[in-house]
Amino acid sequence: MSQYTLLGRISIAALYVSIAVALVAMAMFVVSRPLNKEIKLSLGDHEVLATVADTPASRTQGLSGTKPLGKNKGMLFIFDEPLYYGFWMKDMLYSIDIIWLDDRRVVVDVWENASPSSYPEVRKPSSRAKYVLEVNAGFVKENMLKAGDMLEIK
């Protein structure tokens, strides 16, 4: 009977060690990932510093509930494949311009001055998009952006 007790204690100890190793590995993964990755973009002659939204959670959250963007700031949504991604203004506190880009980073559609009051409207691009850039309202007009313009990632 003492063999079974010893075997049971060894099994429990091995389980605790496995759990500890898993927790340490998870902590290292979380600490090593940047929380808000930012990249420099150029649309025409205008540069934007954009926060990257490339996970399901970050794309779902987007700019909802955030303070207004600073000058030359934005959010770049990166999807796995080009599709007709719809956007809405749920829980937004300010107006923005939404720019859809294809897999070559060419502008395929824009929604200028998307207003929080437009919710629950969902706007989809006229062509498939892999990237979506959200910037301050008026950015598209100020920089005379149009379909066919190209986004450069620096």
XYZ file of N, CA and C in Angstrom:
462
model
N 0.808 -1.192 0.000
C 0.000 0.000 0.000
C 0.854 1.260 0.000
N 2.035 1.224 0.609
C 2.896 2.398 0.634
C 3.451 2.717 -0.747
N 3.548 1.709 -1.654
C 3.999 1.966 -3.023
C 3.000 2.879 -3.729
N 1.717 2.627 -3.524
C 0.694 3.448 -4.181
C 0.688 4.868 -3.637
N 0.927 5.026 -2.361
C 0.978 6.353 -1.763
C 2.171 7.133 -2.308
N 3.322 6.484 -2.410
C 4.511 7.124 -2.947
C 4.302 7.490 -4.416
N 3.705 6.573 -5.168
C 3.428 6.817 -6.584
C 2.453 7.991 -6.746
N 1.471 8.059 -5.883
C 0.506 9.154 -5.925
C 1.167 10.493 -5.627
N 2.052 10.499 -4.650
C 2.756 11.749 -4.312
C 3.661 12.206 -5.456
N 4.319 11.265 -6.103
C 5.186 11.597 -7.237
C 4.344 12.156 -8.381
N 3.184 11.554 -8.631
C 2.301 12.034 -9.702
C 1.810 13.447 -9.419
N 1.434 13.723 -8.192
C 0.962 15.058 -7.824
C 2.099 16.077 -7.940
N 3.298 15.690 -7.512
C 4.450 16.600 -7.621
C 4.741 16.908 -9.094
N 4.674 15.893 -9.940
C 4.918 16.099 -11.378
C 3.851 17.029 -11.969
N 2.613 16.885 -11.528
C 1.531 17.753 -11.997
C 1.796 19.206 -11.602
N 2.209 19.437 -10.347
C 2.511 20.787 -9.894
C 3.673 21.406 -10.680
N 4.697 20.613 -10.939
C 5.842 21.113 -11.711
C 5.395 21.487 -13.123
N 4.562 20.656 -13.736
C 4.063 20.936 -15.086
C 3.258 22.224 -15.114
N 2.415 22.427 -14.134
C 1.612 23.647 -14.058
C 2.522 24.862 -13.883
N 3.531 24.762 -13.031
C 4.453 25.875 -12.804
C 5.206 26.225 -14.087
N 5.663 25.216 -14.806
C 6.378 25.456 -16.067
C 5.451 26.138 -17.067
N 4.208 25.687 -17.152
C 3.249 26.296 -18.082
C 2.981 27.759 -17.719
N 2.847 28.074 -16.445
C 2.610 29.447 -16.007
C 3.800 30.353 -16.318
N 4.994 29.859 -16.102
C 6.194 30.645 -16.416
C 6.274 30.894 -17.918
N 5.992 29.886 -18.729
C 6.028 30.040 -20.190
C 4.993 31.061 -20.645
N 3.787 31.014 -20.085
C 2.757 31.991 -20.452
C 3.170 33.401 -20.055
N 3.739 33.548 -18.875
C 4.170 34.870 -18.416
C 5.258 35.435 -19.326
N 6.186 34.590 -19.758
C 7.244 35.040 -20.667
C 6.655 35.466 -22.003
N 5.662 34.754 -22.492
C 5.035 35.089 -23.774
C 4.321 36.429 -23.677
N 3.563 36.638 -22.616
C 2.806 37.878 -22.443
C 3.749 39.069 -22.299
N 4.806 38.922 -21.530
C 5.744 40.019 -21.314
C 6.497 40.357 -22.602
N 6.802 39.360 -23.438
C 7.597 39.596 -24.630
C 6.797 40.222 -25.767
N 5.463 40.188 -25.724
C 4.643 40.760 -26.800
C 4.414 42.243 -26.565
N 4.673 43.077 -27.572
C 4.362 44.499 -27.407
C 2.851 44.684 -27.331
N 2.407 45.553 -26.447
C 0.976 45.754 -26.280
C 0.390 46.586 -27.413
N 1.039 47.655 -27.791
C 0.544 48.529 -28.845
C 1.638 48.740 -29.878
N 1.716 47.861 -30.826
C 2.714 47.989 -31.882
C 2.304 49.147 -32.794
N 3.250 50.029 -33.070
C 2.978 51.161 -33.949
C 3.908 51.107 -35.148
N 3.386 51.530 -36.305
C 4.196 51.595 -37.510
C 3.961 52.927 -38.207
N 4.969 53.349 -38.972
C 4.837 54.584 -39.753
C 4.290 54.234 -41.125
N 3.328 55.036 -41.558
C 2.692 54.850 -42.855
C 2.789 56.154 -43.634
N 2.726 56.023 -44.930
C 2.703 57.199 -45.780
C 1.613 57.019 -46.822
N 0.711 57.981 -46.877
C -0.344 58.031 -47.888
C -0.137 59.325 -48.640
N 0.315 59.223 -49.870
C 0.673 60.426 -50.598
C 1.857 61.064 -49.906
N 1.771 62.362 -49.649
C 2.866 63.078 -48.986
C 2.679 63.152 -47.470
N 1.671 62.474 -46.952
C 1.336 62.615 -45.537
C 1.689 61.357 -44.757
N 2.398 61.525 -43.640
C 2.769 60.391 -42.793
C 1.787 60.249 -41.633
N 1.581 58.996 -41.250
C 0.704 58.670 -40.129
C 1.423 57.648 -39.261
N 1.357 57.825 -37.953
C 1.844 56.834 -37.011
C 0.616 56.044 -36.569
N 0.578 54.758 -36.945
C -0.629 53.959 -36.712
C -0.376 52.832 -35.725
N -1.318 52.660 -34.823
C -1.338 51.493 -33.954
C -1.869 50.328 -34.784
N -1.245 49.167 -34.657
C -1.622 48.003 -35.449
C -2.673 47.182 -34.707
N -3.733 46.845 -35.412
C -4.775 45.949 -34.904
C -4.746 44.705 -35.802
N -4.050 43.660 -35.347
C -3.877 42.475 -36.182
C -4.300 41.174 -35.515
N -5.005 41.299 -34.392
C -5.551 40.115 -33.725
C -7.071 40.274 -33.682
N -7.803 39.175 -33.553
C -9.267 39.312 -33.455
C -9.693 40.270 -32.338
N -9.049 40.192 -31.186
C -9.424 41.057 -30.062
C -9.140 42.526 -30.369
N -7.959 42.819 -30.922
C -7.626 44.226 -31.197
C -8.469 44.785 -32.338
N -8.821 43.946 -33.311
C -9.672 44.414 -34.407
C -11.097 44.660 -33.922
N -11.581 43.834 -33.015
C -12.930 44.015 -32.465
C -12.998 45.295 -31.640
N -11.987 45.546 -30.827
C -11.959 46.748 -29.980
C -11.768 48.005 -30.821
N -10.815 47.966 -31.749
C -10.540 49.126 -32.588
C -10.359 50.392 -31.773
N -10.943 51.471 -32.231
C -10.848 52.758 -31.538
C -12.043 53.023 -30.624
N -12.938 52.040 -30.499
C -14.125 52.210 -29.657
C -13.740 52.584 -28.235
N -14.380 53.634 -27.734
C -14.176 54.048 -26.353
C -12.870 54.772 -26.091
N -12.090 55.072 -27.130
C -10.801 55.735 -26.925
C -10.942 57.255 -27.015
N -9.923 57.937 -26.524
C -9.857 59.393 -26.666
C -9.584 59.710 -28.134
N -9.922 60.916 -28.570
C -9.654 61.291 -29.973
C -8.187 61.082 -30.356
N -7.989 60.763 -31.611
C -6.644 60.553 -32.137
C -5.853 61.859 -32.124
N -4.571 61.749 -31.902
C -3.699 62.909 -32.028
C -3.466 63.205 -33.500
N -2.854 64.341 -33.773
C -2.557 64.717 -35.154
C -1.622 63.670 -35.761
N -1.933 63.274 -36.989
C -1.145 62.291 -37.739
C -1.083 60.918 -37.061
N -2.139 60.577 -36.346
C -2.235 59.261 -35.701
C -3.382 58.488 -36.333
N -3.333 57.171 -36.187
C -4.396 56.340 -36.725
C -4.304 54.923 -36.208
N -5.152 54.073 -36.759
C -5.114 52.647 -36.445
C -5.200 51.882 -37.754
N -4.258 50.937 -37.935
C -4.227 50.106 -39.130
C -4.700 48.704 -38.764
N -5.814 48.300 -39.368
C -6.352 46.962 -39.186
C -5.751 46.074 -40.269
N -5.173 44.956 -39.860
C -4.572 44.023 -40.814
C -5.322 42.699 -40.694
N -5.885 42.252 -41.809
C -6.646 41.005 -41.848
C -5.840 39.922 -42.559
N -6.235 38.677 -42.347
C -5.513 37.543 -42.925
C -5.699 37.426 -44.431
N -6.875 37.810 -44.909
C -7.149 37.702 -46.341
C -8.082 38.831 -46.776
N -8.015 39.196 -48.042
C -8.885 40.273 -48.537
C -10.347 39.819 -48.615
N -11.223 40.555 -47.926
C -12.664 40.306 -47.941
C -13.384 41.654 -47.841
N -14.700 41.616 -47.783
C -15.509 42.835 -47.648
C -15.751 43.097 -46.160
N -14.764 43.643 -45.465
C -14.865 43.864 -44.027
C -15.714 45.098 -43.743
N -16.790 44.880 -42.973
C -17.676 45.970 -42.599
C -17.209 46.644 -41.321
N -17.407 47.954 -41.252
C -17.045 48.725 -40.057
C -18.244 49.538 -39.605
N -18.331 49.703 -38.287
C -19.385 50.518 -37.700
C -18.773 51.437 -36.659
N -19.573 52.320 -36.112
C -19.087 53.328 -35.181
C -19.561 53.074 -33.752
N -19.722 51.795 -33.401
C -20.192 51.431 -32.068
C -19.217 51.926 -30.991
N -19.761 52.580 -29.998
C -19.001 53.100 -28.847
C -17.900 54.095 -29.226
N -17.987 54.679 -30.408
C -17.017 55.709 -30.800
C -17.416 57.043 -30.179
N -16.399 57.847 -29.840
C -16.635 59.122 -29.186
C -16.340 60.310 -30.102
N -15.902 60.036 -31.325
C -15.530 61.093 -32.263
C -15.618 60.557 -33.694
N -15.666 61.465 -34.658
C -15.756 61.086 -36.072
C -14.380 60.744 -36.629
N -14.360 59.862 -37.610
C -13.110 59.444 -38.252
C -13.339 59.251 -39.750
N -12.238 59.159 -40.485
C -12.263 58.705 -41.873
C -11.791 57.255 -41.869
N -12.458 56.411 -42.644
C -12.094 54.995 -42.738
C -11.670 54.729 -44.184
N -10.482 54.164 -44.333
C -9.891 53.938 -45.655
C -9.626 52.445 -45.826
N -10.274 51.833 -46.828
C -10.061 50.415 -47.115
C -8.986 50.276 -48.196
N -8.078 49.312 -48.017
C -6.990 49.082 -48.965
C -6.918 47.604 -49.325
N -6.554 47.315 -50.568
C -6.466 45.915 -50.994
C -5.141 45.290 -50.542
N -4.876 44.079 -50.997
C -3.675 43.366 -50.561
C -2.380 43.996 -51.088
N -2.488 44.900 -52.053
C -1.318 45.639 -52.559
C -1.198 47.001 -51.881
N -2.082 47.258 -50.903
C -2.158 48.514 -50.144
C -2.598 49.694 -51.007
N -3.472 49.414 -51.970
C -4.056 50.444 -52.815
C -5.446 50.781 -52.264
N -5.745 52.068 -52.160
C -7.050 52.511 -51.648
C -8.151 52.023 -52.590
N -9.134 51.283 -52.003
C -10.256 50.795 -52.803
C -11.560 51.490 -52.440
N -11.623 52.086 -51.245
C -12.853 52.774 -50.833
C -12.555 53.622 -49.605
N -13.399 54.626 -49.359
C -13.275 55.463 -48.166
C -14.664 55.780 -47.617
N -14.723 55.988 -46.318
C -15.914 56.491 -45.648
C -15.463 57.740 -44.906
N -15.769 58.885 -45.476
C -15.351 60.145 -44.871
C -16.298 60.564 -43.762
N -15.719 61.137 -42.713
C -16.476 61.682 -41.579
C -17.492 60.697 -41.015
N -17.052 59.462 -40.823
C -17.915 58.465 -40.181
C -18.196 58.958 -38.762
N -19.452 59.131 -38.458
C -19.868 59.753 -37.205
C -20.400 58.717 -36.216
N -20.165 58.930 -34.917
C -20.739 58.022 -33.914
C -22.256 57.887 -34.056
N -22.916 58.938 -34.539
C -24.373 58.891 -34.681
C -24.823 57.973 -35.823
N -23.882 57.513 -36.657
C -24.245 56.609 -37.757
C -24.481 55.181 -37.271
N -24.039 54.863 -36.036
C -24.271 53.523 -35.486
C -25.770 53.279 -35.375
N -26.297 52.160 -35.809
C -25.682 50.857 -36.073
C -25.374 50.563 -37.548
N -25.307 51.603 -38.386
C -24.969 51.362 -39.787
C -23.618 50.649 -39.894
N -23.546 49.651 -40.773
C -22.300 48.956 -41.074
C -21.939 49.293 -42.518
N -20.759 49.846 -42.713
C -20.312 50.224 -44.050
C -19.278 49.214 -44.521
N -19.473 48.711 -45.751
C -18.529 47.771 -46.363
C -17.931 48.413 -47.607
N -16.704 48.021 -47.953
C -16.070 48.600 -49.134
C -16.674 48.045 -50.424
N -16.435 48.750 -51.512
C -16.940 48.304 -52.818
C -16.081 47.179 -53.398
N -14.873 47.015 -52.886
C -13.958 45.948 -53.318
C -13.378 45.272 -52.078
N -12.823 44.089 -52.285
C -12.192 43.377 -51.168
C -11.030 44.194 -50.599
N -10.854 44.100 -49.291
C -9.768 44.821 -48.621
C -9.054 43.888 -47.657
N -7.758 44.096 -47.515
C -6.968 43.355 -46.529
C -6.551 44.275 -45.380
N -6.508 45.568 -45.662
C -6.109 46.569 -44.672
C -7.204 47.634 -44.565
N -7.366 48.167 -43.357
C -8.280 49.294 -43.149
C -7.555 50.279 -42.245
N -7.515 51.531 -42.670
C -6.861 52.567 -41.888
C -7.914 53.542 -41.377
N -7.926 53.748 -40.059
C -8.803 54.743 -39.447
C -7.949 55.925 -39.025
N -8.378 57.118 -39.451
C -7.652 58.356 -39.166
C -8.651 59.439 -38.768
N -8.133 60.581 -38.365
C -8.995 61.700 -37.988
C -9.926 62.089 -39.129
N -11.135 62.474 -38.766
C -12.089 62.981 -39.759
C -11.465 64.171 -40.472
N -11.631 64.216 -41.776
C -11.068 65.294 -42.580
C -9.736 64.943 -43.219
N -9.112 63.852 -42.790
C -7.816 63.447 -43.337
C -7.895 63.179 -44.837
N -8.944 62.477 -45.264
C -9.091 62.123 -46.682
C -9.215 63.395 -47.527
N -10.076 64.315 -47.087
C -10.287 65.552 -47.840
C -9.037 66.423 -47.829
N -8.431 66.578 -46.649
C -7.244 67.421 -46.494
C -6.091 66.944 -47.391
N -5.975 65.628 -47.550
C -4.873 65.064 -48.330
C -5.297 64.624 -49.729
N -6.534 64.965 -50.086
C -7.074 64.667 -51.412
C -6.861 63.198 -51.815
N -7.135 62.298 -50.870
C -6.986 60.866 -51.147
C -8.160 60.371 -51.977
N -7.881 59.355 -52.774
C -8.926 58.784 -53.620
C -8.579 57.333 -53.926
N -9.545 56.615 -54.457
C -9.315 55.238 -54.880
C -8.147 55.224 -55.863
N -7.257 54.257 -55.668
C -6.082 54.131 -56.522
C -4.809 54.633 -55.868
N -4.933 55.488 -54.818
C -3.744 55.952 -54.098
C -3.147 54.773 -53.343
N -1.836 54.833 -53.082
C -1.143 53.719 -52.450
C -0.632 54.083 -51.062
N -0.757 53.126 -50.139
C -0.241 53.259 -48.772
C 1.137 52.620 -48.724
N 2.093 53.367 -48.193
C 3.450 52.843 -48.019
C 3.677 52.586 -46.539
N 4.187 51.401 -46.223
C 4.546 51.075 -44.843
C 6.041 51.274 -44.705
N 6.419 52.122 -43.767
C 7.850 52.455 -43.603
C 8.500 51.609 -42.546
